[in-house]
Amino acid sequence: RPAPPEPAKQALPADGYRGDPNGKERLLNETDDEYIARQTRLRDEAKARMAAKFGGGGMQGLGSDASYNPAGGGSYGGGAAGGGAEILGAVGSLWGKVASATRESVAAANEELKKR
């Protein structure tokens, strides 16, 4: 199947503006080869900027800590403070005490209502 013909050339606007040279859209009167070359250049320039900003290994997002163990209940291992396991344990213990006190209060209130 033959390739479609190139679009017809259009007259440049009076101000000479062909479009955004840094955009994704094809510029006015830009050929397929010119468009591909420009997009390739823009992609390579963006890749170089990202490497300069974040390093050659690419962006390291959330969860990129090598010591993170997803099977460890969401805590991080090691570290100067021993990770977050102690904090999570303390929060869990406190939550257990709050839940227990709430259950006791509800039970006592129910007993008081039964007496009435």
JSON list of C-alpha atoms in Angstrom, two decimals:
[
{"chain": "A", "resi": 1, "resn": "ARG", "atom": "CA", "xyz": [0.00, 0.00, 0.00]},
{"chain": "A", "resi": 2, "resn": "PRO", "atom": "CA", "xyz": [1.57, 3.32, -0.96]},
{"chain": "A", "resi": 3, "resn": "ALA", "atom": "CA", "xyz": [2.22, 5.99, 1.65]},
{"chain": "A", "resi": 4, "resn": "PRO", "atom": "CA", "xyz": [-0.24, 8.87, 1.72]},
{"chain": "A", "resi": 5, "resn": "PRO", "atom": "CA", "xyz": [0.91, 11.99, -0.11]},
{"chain": "A", "resi": 6, "resn": "GLU", "atom": "CA", "xyz": [2.47, 14.87, 1.80]},
{"chain": "A", "resi": 7, "resn": "PRO", "atom": "CA", "xyz": [-0.09, 17.55, 2.72]},
{"chain": "A", "resi": 8, "resn": "ALA", "atom": "CA", "xyz": [-0.27, 20.49, 0.37]},
{"chain": "A", "resi": 9, "resn": "LYS", "atom": "CA", "xyz": [2.00, 23.39, 1.26]},
{"chain": "A", "resi": 10, "resn": "GLN", "atom": "CA", "xyz": [0.24, 26.40, 2.73]},
{"chain": "A", "resi": 11, "resn": "ALA", "atom": "CA", "xyz": [1.29, 29.98, 2.49]},
{"chain": "A", "resi": 12, "resn": "LEU", "atom": "CA", "xyz": [3.04, 31.24, 5.62]},
{"chain": "A", "resi": 13, "resn": "PRO", "atom": "CA", "xyz": [1.07, 33.75, 7.67]},
{"chain": "A", "resi": 14, "resn": "ALA", "atom": "CA", "xyz": [2.12, 37.38, 7.41]},
{"chain": "A", "resi": 15, "resn": "ASP", "atom": "CA", "xyz": [3.92, 37.18, 10.76]},
{"chain": "A", "resi": 16, "resn": "GLY", "atom": "CA", "xyz": [5.83, 34.04, 9.68]},
{"chain": "A", "resi": 17, "resn": "TYR", "atom": "CA", "xyz": [4.59, 32.03, 12.67]},
{"chain": "A", "resi": 18, "resn": "ARG", "atom": "CA", "xyz": [4.52, 28.31, 11.86]},
{"chain": "A", "resi": 19, "resn": "GLY", "atom": "CA", "xyz": [3.48, 27.05, 15.28]},
{"chain": "A", "resi": 20, "resn": "ASP", "atom": "CA", "xyz": [5.18, 26.12, 18.54]},
{"chain": "A", "resi": 21, "resn": "PRO", "atom": "CA", "xyz": [8.58, 24.64, 17.67]},
{"chain": "A", "resi": 22, "resn": "ASN", "atom": "CA", "xyz": [8.67, 22.92, 21.08]},
{"chain": "A", "resi": 23, "resn": "GLY", "atom": "CA", "xyz": [5.17, 21.45, 20.82]},
{"chain": "A", "resi": 24, "resn": "LYS", "atom": "CA", "xyz": [3.78, 18.11, 19.73]},
{"chain": "A", "resi": 25, "resn": "GLU", "atom": "CA", "xyz": [1.74, 19.54, 16.87]},
{"chain": "A", "resi": 26, "resn": "ARG", "atom": "CA", "xyz": [3.11, 19.52, 13.36]},
{"chain": "A", "resi": 27, "resn": "LEU", "atom": "CA", "xyz": [4.41, 22.92, 12.27]},
{"chain": "A", "resi": 28, "resn": "LEU", "atom": "CA", "xyz": [2.91, 24.61, 9.25]},
{"chain": "A", "resi": 29, "resn": "ASN", "atom": "CA", "xyz": [4.43, 23.09, 6.06]},
{"chain": "A", "resi": 30, "resn": "GLU", "atom": "CA", "xyz": [6.56, 20.64, 8.08]},
{"chain": "A", "resi": 31, "resn": "THR", "atom": "CA", "xyz": [7.28, 17.36, 6.27]},
{"chain": "A", "resi": 32, "resn": "ASP", "atom": "CA", "xyz": [7.05, 13.96, 7.94]},
{"chain": "A", "resi": 33, "resn": "ASP", "atom": "CA", "xyz": [10.85, 13.69, 8.11]},
{"chain": "A", "resi": 34, "resn": "GLU", "atom": "CA", "xyz": [11.19, 17.18, 9.58]},
{"chain": "A", "resi": 35, "resn": "TYR", "atom": "CA", "xyz": [8.47, 16.44, 12.15]},
{"chain": "A", "resi": 36, "resn": "ILE", "atom": "CA", "xyz": [10.07, 13.15, 13.20]},
{"chain": "A", "resi": 37, "resn": "ALA", "atom": "CA", "xyz": [13.52, 14.75, 13.42]},
{"chain": "A", "resi": 38, "resn": "ARG", "atom": "CA", "xyz": [12.17, 17.65, 15.51]},
{"chain": "A", "resi": 39, "resn": "GLN", "atom": "CA", "xyz": [10.25, 15.35, 17.89]},
{"chain": "A", "resi": 40, "resn": "THR", "atom": "CA", "xyz": [13.31, 13.09, 18.27]},
{"chain": "A", "resi": 41, "resn": "ARG", "atom": "CA", "xyz": [15.47, 16.11, 19.06]},
{"chain": "A", "resi": 42, "resn": "LEU", "atom": "CA", "xyz": [12.93, 17.40, 21.61]},
{"chain": "A", "resi": 43, "resn": "ARG", "atom": "CA", "xyz": [12.70, 13.97, 23.26]},
{"chain": "A", "resi": 44, "resn": "ASP", "atom": "CA", "xyz": [16.50, 13.63, 23.47]},
{"chain": "A", "resi": 45, "resn": "GLU", "atom": "CA", "xyz": [16.84, 17.15, 24.92]},
{"chain": "A", "resi": 46, "resn": "ALA", "atom": "CA", "xyz": [14.18, 16.40, 27.54]},
{"chain": "A", "resi": 47, "resn": "LYS", "atom": "CA", "xyz": [15.90, 13.13, 28.43]},
{"chain": "A", "resi": 48, "resn": "ALA", "atom": "CA", "xyz": [19.21, 15.00, 28.88]},
{"chain": "A", "resi": 49, "resn": "ARG", "atom": "CA", "xyz": [17.52, 17.60, 31.13]},
{"chain": "A", "resi": 50, "resn": "MET", "atom": "CA", "xyz": [15.97, 14.85, 33.27]},
{"chain": "A", "resi": 51, "resn": "ALA", "atom": "CA", "xyz": [19.32, 13.05, 33.55]},
{"chain": "A", "resi": 52, "resn": "ALA", "atom": "CA", "xyz": [21.01, 16.31, 34.59]},
{"chain": "A", "resi": 53, "resn": "LYS", "atom": "CA", "xyz": [18.32, 16.98, 37.18]},
{"chain": "A", "resi": 54, "resn": "PHE", "atom": "CA", "xyz": [17.73, 13.47, 38.59]},
{"chain": "A", "resi": 55, "resn": "GLY", "atom": "CA", "xyz": [20.83, 11.53, 37.53]},
{"chain": "A", "resi": 56, "resn": "GLY", "atom": "CA", "xyz": [21.34, 8.95, 34.84]},
{"chain": "A", "resi": 57, "resn": "GLY", "atom": "CA", "xyz": [19.35, 6.25, 36.65]},
{"chain": "A", "resi": 58, "resn": "GLY", "atom": "CA", "xyz": [16.06, 7.96, 35.91]},
{"chain": "A", "resi": 59, "resn": "MET", "atom": "CA", "xyz": [13.59, 9.33, 38.40]},
{"chain": "A", "resi": 60, "resn": "GLN", "atom": "CA", "xyz": [13.40, 7.53, 41.72]},
{"chain": "A", "resi": 61, "resn": "GLY", "atom": "CA", "xyz": [9.84, 7.80, 43.00]},
{"chain": "A", "resi": 62, "resn": "LEU", "atom": "CA", "xyz": [8.12, 6.80, 46.20]},
{"chain": "A", "resi": 63, "resn": "GLY", "atom": "CA", "xyz": [8.99, 3.35, 47.40]},
{"chain": "A", "resi": 64, "resn": "SER", "atom": "CA", "xyz": [12.45, 3.49, 45.87]},
{"chain": "A", "resi": 65, "resn": "ASP", "atom": "CA", "xyz": [14.21, 2.90, 49.20]},
{"chain": "A", "resi": 66, "resn": "ALA", "atom": "CA", "xyz": [16.24, -0.29, 48.74]},
{"chain": "A", "resi": 67, "resn": "SER", "atom": "CA", "xyz": [15.70, -1.23, 52.39]},
{"chain": "A", "resi": 68, "resn": "TYR", "atom": "CA", "xyz": [11.90, -1.12, 52.05]},
{"chain": "A", "resi": 69, "resn": "ASN", "atom": "CA", "xyz": [10.28, -4.51, 52.63]},
{"chain": "A", "resi": 70, "resn": "PRO", "atom": "CA", "xyz": [6.62, -4.61, 51.56]},
{"chain": "A", "resi": 71, "resn": "ALA", "atom": "CA", "xyz": [6.11, -7.80, 53.58]},
{"chain": "A", "resi": 72, "resn": "GLY", "atom": "CA", "xyz": [7.21, -5.97, 56.73]},
{"chain": "A", "resi": 73, "resn": "GLY", "atom": "CA", "xyz": [3.84, -4.38, 57.44]},
{"chain": "A", "resi": 74, "resn": "GLY", "atom": "CA", "xyz": [4.69, -1.06, 55.83]},
{"chain": "A", "resi": 75, "resn": "SER", "atom": "CA", "xyz": [7.67, -0.26, 58.02]},
{"chain": "A", "resi": 76, "resn": "TYR", "atom": "CA", "xyz": [11.21, 0.43, 56.92]},
{"chain": "A", "resi": 77, "resn": "GLY", "atom": "CA", "xyz": [14.04, -1.69, 58.18]},
{"chain": "A", "resi": 78, "resn": "GLY", "atom": "CA", "xyz": [17.23, -0.49, 59.81]},
{"chain": "A", "resi": 79, "resn": "GLY", "atom": "CA", "xyz": [18.15, 3.15, 60.12]},
{"chain": "A", "resi": 80, "resn": "ALA", "atom": "CA", "xyz": [19.48, 5.16, 63.03]},
{"chain": "A", "resi": 81, "resn": "ALA", "atom": "CA", "xyz": [16.14, 5.13, 64.83]},
{"chain": "A", "resi": 82, "resn": "GLY", "atom": "CA", "xyz": [15.42, 1.50, 63.97]},
{"chain": "A", "resi": 83, "resn": "GLY", "atom": "CA", "xyz": [12.91, 2.35, 61.29]},
{"chain": "A", "resi": 84, "resn": "GLY", "atom": "CA", "xyz": [9.22, 2.93, 61.77]},
{"chain": "A", "resi": 85, "resn": "ALA", "atom": "CA", "xyz": [8.38, -0.40, 63.42]},
{"chain": "A", "resi": 86, "resn": "GLU", "atom": "CA", "xyz": [8.56, 1.08, 66.92]},
{"chain": "A", "resi": 87, "resn": "ILE", "atom": "CA", "xyz": [6.31, 3.97, 65.97]},
{"chain": "A", "resi": 88, "resn": "LEU", "atom": "CA", "xyz": [3.79, 1.66, 64.35]},
{"chain": "A", "resi": 89, "resn": "GLY", "atom": "CA", "xyz": [3.89, -0.61, 67.39]},
{"chain": "A", "resi": 90, "resn": "ALA", "atom": "CA", "xyz": [3.27, 2.32, 69.74]},
{"chain": "A", "resi": 91, "resn": "VAL", "atom": "CA", "xyz": [0.39, 3.62, 67.63]},
{"chain": "A", "resi": 92, "resn": "GLY", "atom": "CA", "xyz": [-1.11, 0.13, 67.46]},
{"chain": "A", "resi": 93, "resn": "SER", "atom": "CA", "xyz": [-0.82, -0.29, 71.23]},
{"chain": "A", "resi": 94, "resn": "LEU", "atom": "CA", "xyz": [-2.42, 3.10, 71.85]},
{"chain": "A", "resi": 95, "resn": "TRP", "atom": "CA", "xyz": [-5.22, 2.31, 69.41]},
{"chain": "A", "resi": 96, "resn": "GLY", "atom": "CA", "xyz": [-5.82, -1.01, 71.20]},
{"chain": "A", "resi": 97, "resn": "LYS", "atom": "CA", "xyz": [-6.16, 0.79, 74.54]},
{"chain": "A", "resi": 98, "resn": "VAL", "atom": "CA", "xyz": [-8.59, 3.33, 73.07]},
{"chain": "A", "resi": 99, "resn": "ALA", "atom": "CA", "xyz": [-10.67, 0.54, 71.54]},
{"chain": "A", "resi": 100, "resn": "SER", "atom": "CA", "xyz": [-10.71, -1.38, 74.83]},
{"chain": "A", "resi": 101, "resn": "ALA", "atom": "CA", "xyz": [-11.76, 1.68, 76.82]},
{"chain": "A", "resi": 102, "resn": "THR", "atom": "CA", "xyz": [-14.50, 2.41, 74.29]},
{"chain": "A", "resi": 103, "resn": "ARG", "atom": "CA", "xyz": [-15.83, -1.15, 74.51]},
{"chain": "A", "resi": 104, "resn": "GLU", "atom": "CA", "xyz": [-15.87, -0.92, 78.32]},
{"chain": "A", "resi": 105, "resn": "SER", "atom": "CA", "xyz": [-17.70, 2.41, 78.22]},
{"chain": "A", "resi": 106, "resn": "VAL", "atom": "CA", "xyz": [-20.30, 1.09, 75.77]},
{"chain": "A", "resi": 107, "resn": "ALA", "atom": "CA", "xyz": [-20.82, -2.04, 77.86]},
{"chain": "A", "resi": 108, "resn": "ALA", "atom": "CA", "xyz": [-21.27, 0.04, 81.03]},
{"chain": "A", "resi": 109, "resn": "ALA", "atom": "CA", "xyz": [-23.73, 2.36, 79.27]},
{"chain": "A", "resi": 110, "resn": "ASN", "atom": "CA", "xyz": [-25.71, -0.63, 78.00]},
{"chain": "A", "resi": 111, "resn": "GLU", "atom": "CA", "xyz": [-25.90, -2.11, 81.52]},
{"chain": "A", "resi": 112, "resn": "GLU", "atom": "CA", "xyz": [-27.10, 1.25, 82.86]},
{"chain": "A", "resi": 113, "resn": "LEU", "atom": "CA", "xyz": [-29.80, 1.45, 80.16]},
{"chain": "A", "resi": 114, "resn": "LYS", "atom": "CA", "xyz": [-30.97, -2.10, 80.96]},
{"chain": "A", "resi": 115, "resn": "LYS", "atom": "CA", "xyz": [-31.52, -1.09, 84.62]},
{"chain": "A", "resi": 116, "resn": "ARG", "atom": "CA", "xyz": [-33.95, 1.68, 83.62]}
]
